[in-house]
Short mmCIF file of C-alpha atoms in Angstrom, two decimals:
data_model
loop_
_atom_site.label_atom_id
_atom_site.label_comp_id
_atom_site.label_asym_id
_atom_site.label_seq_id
_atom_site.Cartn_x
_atom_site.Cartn_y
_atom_site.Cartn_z
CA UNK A 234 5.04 8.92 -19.67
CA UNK A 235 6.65 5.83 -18.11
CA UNK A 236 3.44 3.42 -17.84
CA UNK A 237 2.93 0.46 -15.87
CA UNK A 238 -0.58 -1.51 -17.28
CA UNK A 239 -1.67 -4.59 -14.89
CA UNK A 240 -4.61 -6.42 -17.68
CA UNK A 241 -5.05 -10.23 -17.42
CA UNK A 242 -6.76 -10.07 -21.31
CA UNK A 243 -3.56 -10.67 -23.27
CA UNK A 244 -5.39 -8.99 -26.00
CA UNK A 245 -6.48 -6.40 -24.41
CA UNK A 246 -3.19 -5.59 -22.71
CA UNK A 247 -1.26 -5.84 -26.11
CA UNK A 248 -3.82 -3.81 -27.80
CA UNK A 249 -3.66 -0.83 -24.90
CA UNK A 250 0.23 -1.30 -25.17
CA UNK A 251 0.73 -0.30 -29.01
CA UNK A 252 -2.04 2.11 -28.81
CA UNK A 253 0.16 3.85 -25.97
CA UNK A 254 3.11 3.18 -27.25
CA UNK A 255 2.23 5.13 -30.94
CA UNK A 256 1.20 8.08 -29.06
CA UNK A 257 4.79 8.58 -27.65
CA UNK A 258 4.39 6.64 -24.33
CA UNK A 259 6.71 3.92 -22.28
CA UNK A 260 5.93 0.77 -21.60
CA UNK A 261 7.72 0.73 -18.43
CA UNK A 262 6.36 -2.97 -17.55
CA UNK A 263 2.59 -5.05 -17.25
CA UNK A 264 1.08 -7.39 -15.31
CA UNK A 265 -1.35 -9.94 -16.02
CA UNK A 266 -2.30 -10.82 -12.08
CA UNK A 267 -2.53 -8.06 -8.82
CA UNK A 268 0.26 -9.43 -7.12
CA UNK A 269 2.76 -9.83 -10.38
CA UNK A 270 1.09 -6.05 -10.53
CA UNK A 271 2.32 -4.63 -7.00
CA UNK A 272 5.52 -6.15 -7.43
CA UNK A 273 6.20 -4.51 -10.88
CA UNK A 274 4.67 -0.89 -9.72
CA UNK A 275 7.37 -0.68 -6.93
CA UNK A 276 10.28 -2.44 -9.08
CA UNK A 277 10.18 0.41 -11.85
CA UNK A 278 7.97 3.40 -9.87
CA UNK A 279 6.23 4.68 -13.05
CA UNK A 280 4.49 8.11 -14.46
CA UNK A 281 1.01 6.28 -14.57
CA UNK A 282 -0.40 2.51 -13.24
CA UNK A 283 -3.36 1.62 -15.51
CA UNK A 284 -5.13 -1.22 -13.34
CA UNK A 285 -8.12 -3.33 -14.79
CA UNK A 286 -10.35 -3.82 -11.59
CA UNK A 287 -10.98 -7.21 -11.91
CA UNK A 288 -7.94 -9.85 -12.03
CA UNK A 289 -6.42 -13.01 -11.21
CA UNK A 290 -6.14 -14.33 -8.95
CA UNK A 291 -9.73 -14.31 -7.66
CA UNK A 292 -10.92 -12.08 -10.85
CA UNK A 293 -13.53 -9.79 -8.48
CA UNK A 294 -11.97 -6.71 -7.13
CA UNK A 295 -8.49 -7.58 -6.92
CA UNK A 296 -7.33 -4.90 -9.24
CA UNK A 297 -9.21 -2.49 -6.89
CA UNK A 298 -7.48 -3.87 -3.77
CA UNK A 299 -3.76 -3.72 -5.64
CA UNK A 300 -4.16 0.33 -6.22
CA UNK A 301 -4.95 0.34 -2.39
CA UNK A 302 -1.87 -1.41 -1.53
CA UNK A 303 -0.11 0.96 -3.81
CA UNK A 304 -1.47 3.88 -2.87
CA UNK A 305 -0.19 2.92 0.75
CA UNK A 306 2.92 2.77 -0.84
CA UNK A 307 2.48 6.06 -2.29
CA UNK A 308 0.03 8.33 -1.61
CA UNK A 309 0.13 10.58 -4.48
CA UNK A 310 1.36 7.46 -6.90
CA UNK A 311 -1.56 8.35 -10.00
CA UNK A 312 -3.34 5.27 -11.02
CA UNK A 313 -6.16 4.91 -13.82
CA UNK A 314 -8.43 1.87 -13.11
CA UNK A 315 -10.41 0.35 -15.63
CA UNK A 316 -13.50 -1.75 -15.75
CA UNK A 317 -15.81 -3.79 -18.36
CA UNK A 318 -18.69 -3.15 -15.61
CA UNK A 319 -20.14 -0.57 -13.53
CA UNK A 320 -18.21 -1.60 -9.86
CA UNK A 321 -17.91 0.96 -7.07
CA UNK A 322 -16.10 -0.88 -4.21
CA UNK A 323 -13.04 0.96 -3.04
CA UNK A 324 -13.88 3.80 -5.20
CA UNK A 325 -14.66 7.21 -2.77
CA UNK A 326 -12.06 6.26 -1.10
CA UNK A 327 -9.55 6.77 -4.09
CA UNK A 328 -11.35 9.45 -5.39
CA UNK A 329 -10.31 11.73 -2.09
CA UNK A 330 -6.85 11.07 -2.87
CA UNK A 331 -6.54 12.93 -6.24
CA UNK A 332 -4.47 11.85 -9.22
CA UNK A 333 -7.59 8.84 -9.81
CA UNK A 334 -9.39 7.72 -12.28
CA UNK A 335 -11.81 5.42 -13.40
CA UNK A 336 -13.21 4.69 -16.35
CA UNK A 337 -15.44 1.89 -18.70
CA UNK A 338 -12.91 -0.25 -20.61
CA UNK A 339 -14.97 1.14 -23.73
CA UNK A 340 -13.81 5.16 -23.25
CA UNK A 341 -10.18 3.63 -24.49
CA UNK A 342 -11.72 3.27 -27.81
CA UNK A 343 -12.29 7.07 -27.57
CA UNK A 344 -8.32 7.83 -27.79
CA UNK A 345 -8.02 11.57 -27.90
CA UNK A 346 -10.41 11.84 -24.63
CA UNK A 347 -8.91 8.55 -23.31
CA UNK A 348 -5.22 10.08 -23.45
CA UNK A 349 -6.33 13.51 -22.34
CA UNK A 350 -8.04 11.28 -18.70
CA UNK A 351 -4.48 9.76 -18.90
CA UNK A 352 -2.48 13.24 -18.58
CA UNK A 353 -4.90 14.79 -16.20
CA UNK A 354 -4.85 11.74 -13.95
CA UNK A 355 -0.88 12.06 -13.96
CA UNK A 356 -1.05 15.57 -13.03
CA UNK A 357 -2.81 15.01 -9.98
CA UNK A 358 -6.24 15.64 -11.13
CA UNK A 359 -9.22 12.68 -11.59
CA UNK A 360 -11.13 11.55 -14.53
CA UNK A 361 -14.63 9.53 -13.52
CA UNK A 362 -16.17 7.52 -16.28
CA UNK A 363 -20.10 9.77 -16.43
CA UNK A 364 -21.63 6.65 -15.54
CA UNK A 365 -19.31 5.83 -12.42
CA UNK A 366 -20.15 9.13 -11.02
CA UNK A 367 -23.71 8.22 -11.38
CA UNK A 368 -23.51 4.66 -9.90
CA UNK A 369 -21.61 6.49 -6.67
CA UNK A 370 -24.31 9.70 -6.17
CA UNK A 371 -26.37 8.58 -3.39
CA UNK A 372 -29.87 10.12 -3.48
CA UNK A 373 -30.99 12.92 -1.32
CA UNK A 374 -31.18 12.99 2.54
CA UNK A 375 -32.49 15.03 5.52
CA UNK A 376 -29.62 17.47 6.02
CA UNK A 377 -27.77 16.74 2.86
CA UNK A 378 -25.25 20.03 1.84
CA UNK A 379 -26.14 19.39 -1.91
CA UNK A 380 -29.50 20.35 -1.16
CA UNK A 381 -28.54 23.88 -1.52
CA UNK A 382 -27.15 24.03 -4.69
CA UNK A 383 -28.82 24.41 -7.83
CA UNK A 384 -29.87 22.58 -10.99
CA UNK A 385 -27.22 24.39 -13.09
CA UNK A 386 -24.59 23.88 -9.77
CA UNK A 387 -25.23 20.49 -9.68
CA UNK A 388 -24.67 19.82 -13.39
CA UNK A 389 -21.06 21.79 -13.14
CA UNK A 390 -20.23 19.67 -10.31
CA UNK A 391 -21.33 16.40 -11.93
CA UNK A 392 -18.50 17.56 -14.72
CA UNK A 393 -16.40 18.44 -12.43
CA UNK A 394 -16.40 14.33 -10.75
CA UNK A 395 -15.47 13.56 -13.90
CA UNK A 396 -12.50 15.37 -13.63
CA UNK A 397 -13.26 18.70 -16.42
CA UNK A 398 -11.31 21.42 -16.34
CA UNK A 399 -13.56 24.68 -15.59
CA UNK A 400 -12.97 25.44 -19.62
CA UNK A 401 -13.94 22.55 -20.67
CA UNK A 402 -17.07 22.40 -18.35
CA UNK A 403 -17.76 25.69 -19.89
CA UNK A 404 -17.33 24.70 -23.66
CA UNK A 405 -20.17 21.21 -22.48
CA UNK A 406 -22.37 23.41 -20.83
CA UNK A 407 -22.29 26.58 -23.72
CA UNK A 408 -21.25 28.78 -20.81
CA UNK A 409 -18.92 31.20 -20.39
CA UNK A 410 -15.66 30.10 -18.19
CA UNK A 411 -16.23 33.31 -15.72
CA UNK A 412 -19.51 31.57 -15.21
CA UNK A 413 -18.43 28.28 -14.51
CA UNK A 414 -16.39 29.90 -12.07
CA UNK A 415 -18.89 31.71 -10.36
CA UNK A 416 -20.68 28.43 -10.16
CA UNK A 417 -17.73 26.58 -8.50
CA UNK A 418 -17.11 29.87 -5.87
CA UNK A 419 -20.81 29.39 -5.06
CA UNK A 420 -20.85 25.65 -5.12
CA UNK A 421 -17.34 25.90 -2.27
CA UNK A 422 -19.53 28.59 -0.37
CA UNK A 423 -22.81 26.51 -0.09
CA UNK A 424 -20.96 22.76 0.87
CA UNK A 425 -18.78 25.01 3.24
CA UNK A 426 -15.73 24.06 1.85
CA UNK A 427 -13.09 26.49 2.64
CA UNK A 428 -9.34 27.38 0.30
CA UNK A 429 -6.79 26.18 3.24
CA UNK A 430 -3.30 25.27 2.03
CA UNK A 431 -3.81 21.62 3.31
CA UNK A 432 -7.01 20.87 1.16
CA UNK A 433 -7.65 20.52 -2.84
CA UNK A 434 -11.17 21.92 -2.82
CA UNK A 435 -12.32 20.47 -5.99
CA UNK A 436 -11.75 17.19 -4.60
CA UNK A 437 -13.43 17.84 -1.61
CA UNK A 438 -16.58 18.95 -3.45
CA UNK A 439 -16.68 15.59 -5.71
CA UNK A 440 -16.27 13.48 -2.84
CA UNK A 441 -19.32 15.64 -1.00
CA UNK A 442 -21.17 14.79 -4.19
CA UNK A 443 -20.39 11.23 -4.24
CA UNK A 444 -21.48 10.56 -0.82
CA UNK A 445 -24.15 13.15 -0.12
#
């Protein structure tokens, strides 16, 4: 793929370069601020924008904030964002959009799984660091559609936030893959989420499980 990688940590940036680099990928340009960042993502349109949250030039969210400028730019553009810390501003949001992810800085260190969220987030699907998805759940209210789905319905769709593939939710939870996708026929029944040629039901269901 033809990546773009906005990371104010020369170190970091150089490291997550070569490590993409060896593994067959483009370095299609970087970015060590959000606005150098913007301007690079629309000069050379890549495969893949890898986006730490936090940058220059006010080094809180402004990572966050670039990907939503982008993502106005193009709405199916696929952008990983990365983060040392736990931060959840902006994030629903980009998760209903599809080809997202976001994960802690320290999954990159994990390189088969890291380069397997890569591909999956440039296909159009997600990939949510575990504890991300746990910062967003909010607990249980009055009237709240997850209420009706089971301990063993909850845990498939907790994978599935993270952006697993019904196999590989399967192979974590010693299942069987036609039970997985019982699971996820009974988890689109229960939240009401109908198959209509305008919607990508298994982003509909994380984003129901994000915000209750």
């Amino acid at each position: 793929m033809r990546i773009v990688i906005g990371e104010d940590s020369a170190l970091f940036r150089e490291g997550l370069s070569r490590l993409l680099t060896e593994n067959g990928h483009e370095i299609a340009g970087t970015a060590a601020d959000a606005d150098g960042l913007v301007e690079v993502v629309r000069a050379v349109d890549p495969e893949l924008t890898i986006i730490d949250v936090r940058m220059p030039p006010t080094m809180t969210d402004d990572g966050a904030r670039a990907a939503k400028v982008l993502r106005d730019d193009a709405p199916d553009r696929p952008i990983l964002m990365l983060s040392q810390h736990v931060e959840t501003r902006h994030v629903v949001e980009l998760v209903g959009t599809g080809a997202f992810g976001y994960l802690l800085k320290d999954r990159v260190l994990r390189v088969a799984d890291f380069l397997d969220a890569m591909r999956r987030v440039a296909d159009g699907g997600s990939a949510l660091d575990p504890a991300i998805v746990a910062a967003l759940v909010t607990p249980t209210r009055v009237n709240d559609p997850l209420a009706a789905l089971s301990a063993r319905e909850r845990e498939v769709l907790a994978l599935v936030a993270e952006g697993r593939s019904n196999s590989a939710i399967a192979a974590e939870l010693v299942l069987a893959e036609r039970t997985v996708e019982t699971h996820m026929r009974s988890i689109f029944q229960k939240l009401r989420i109908d198959d209509t040629p305008d919607s990508h039901r298994r982003v509909l269901a994380v984003l129901t499980h994000l915000t209750g």
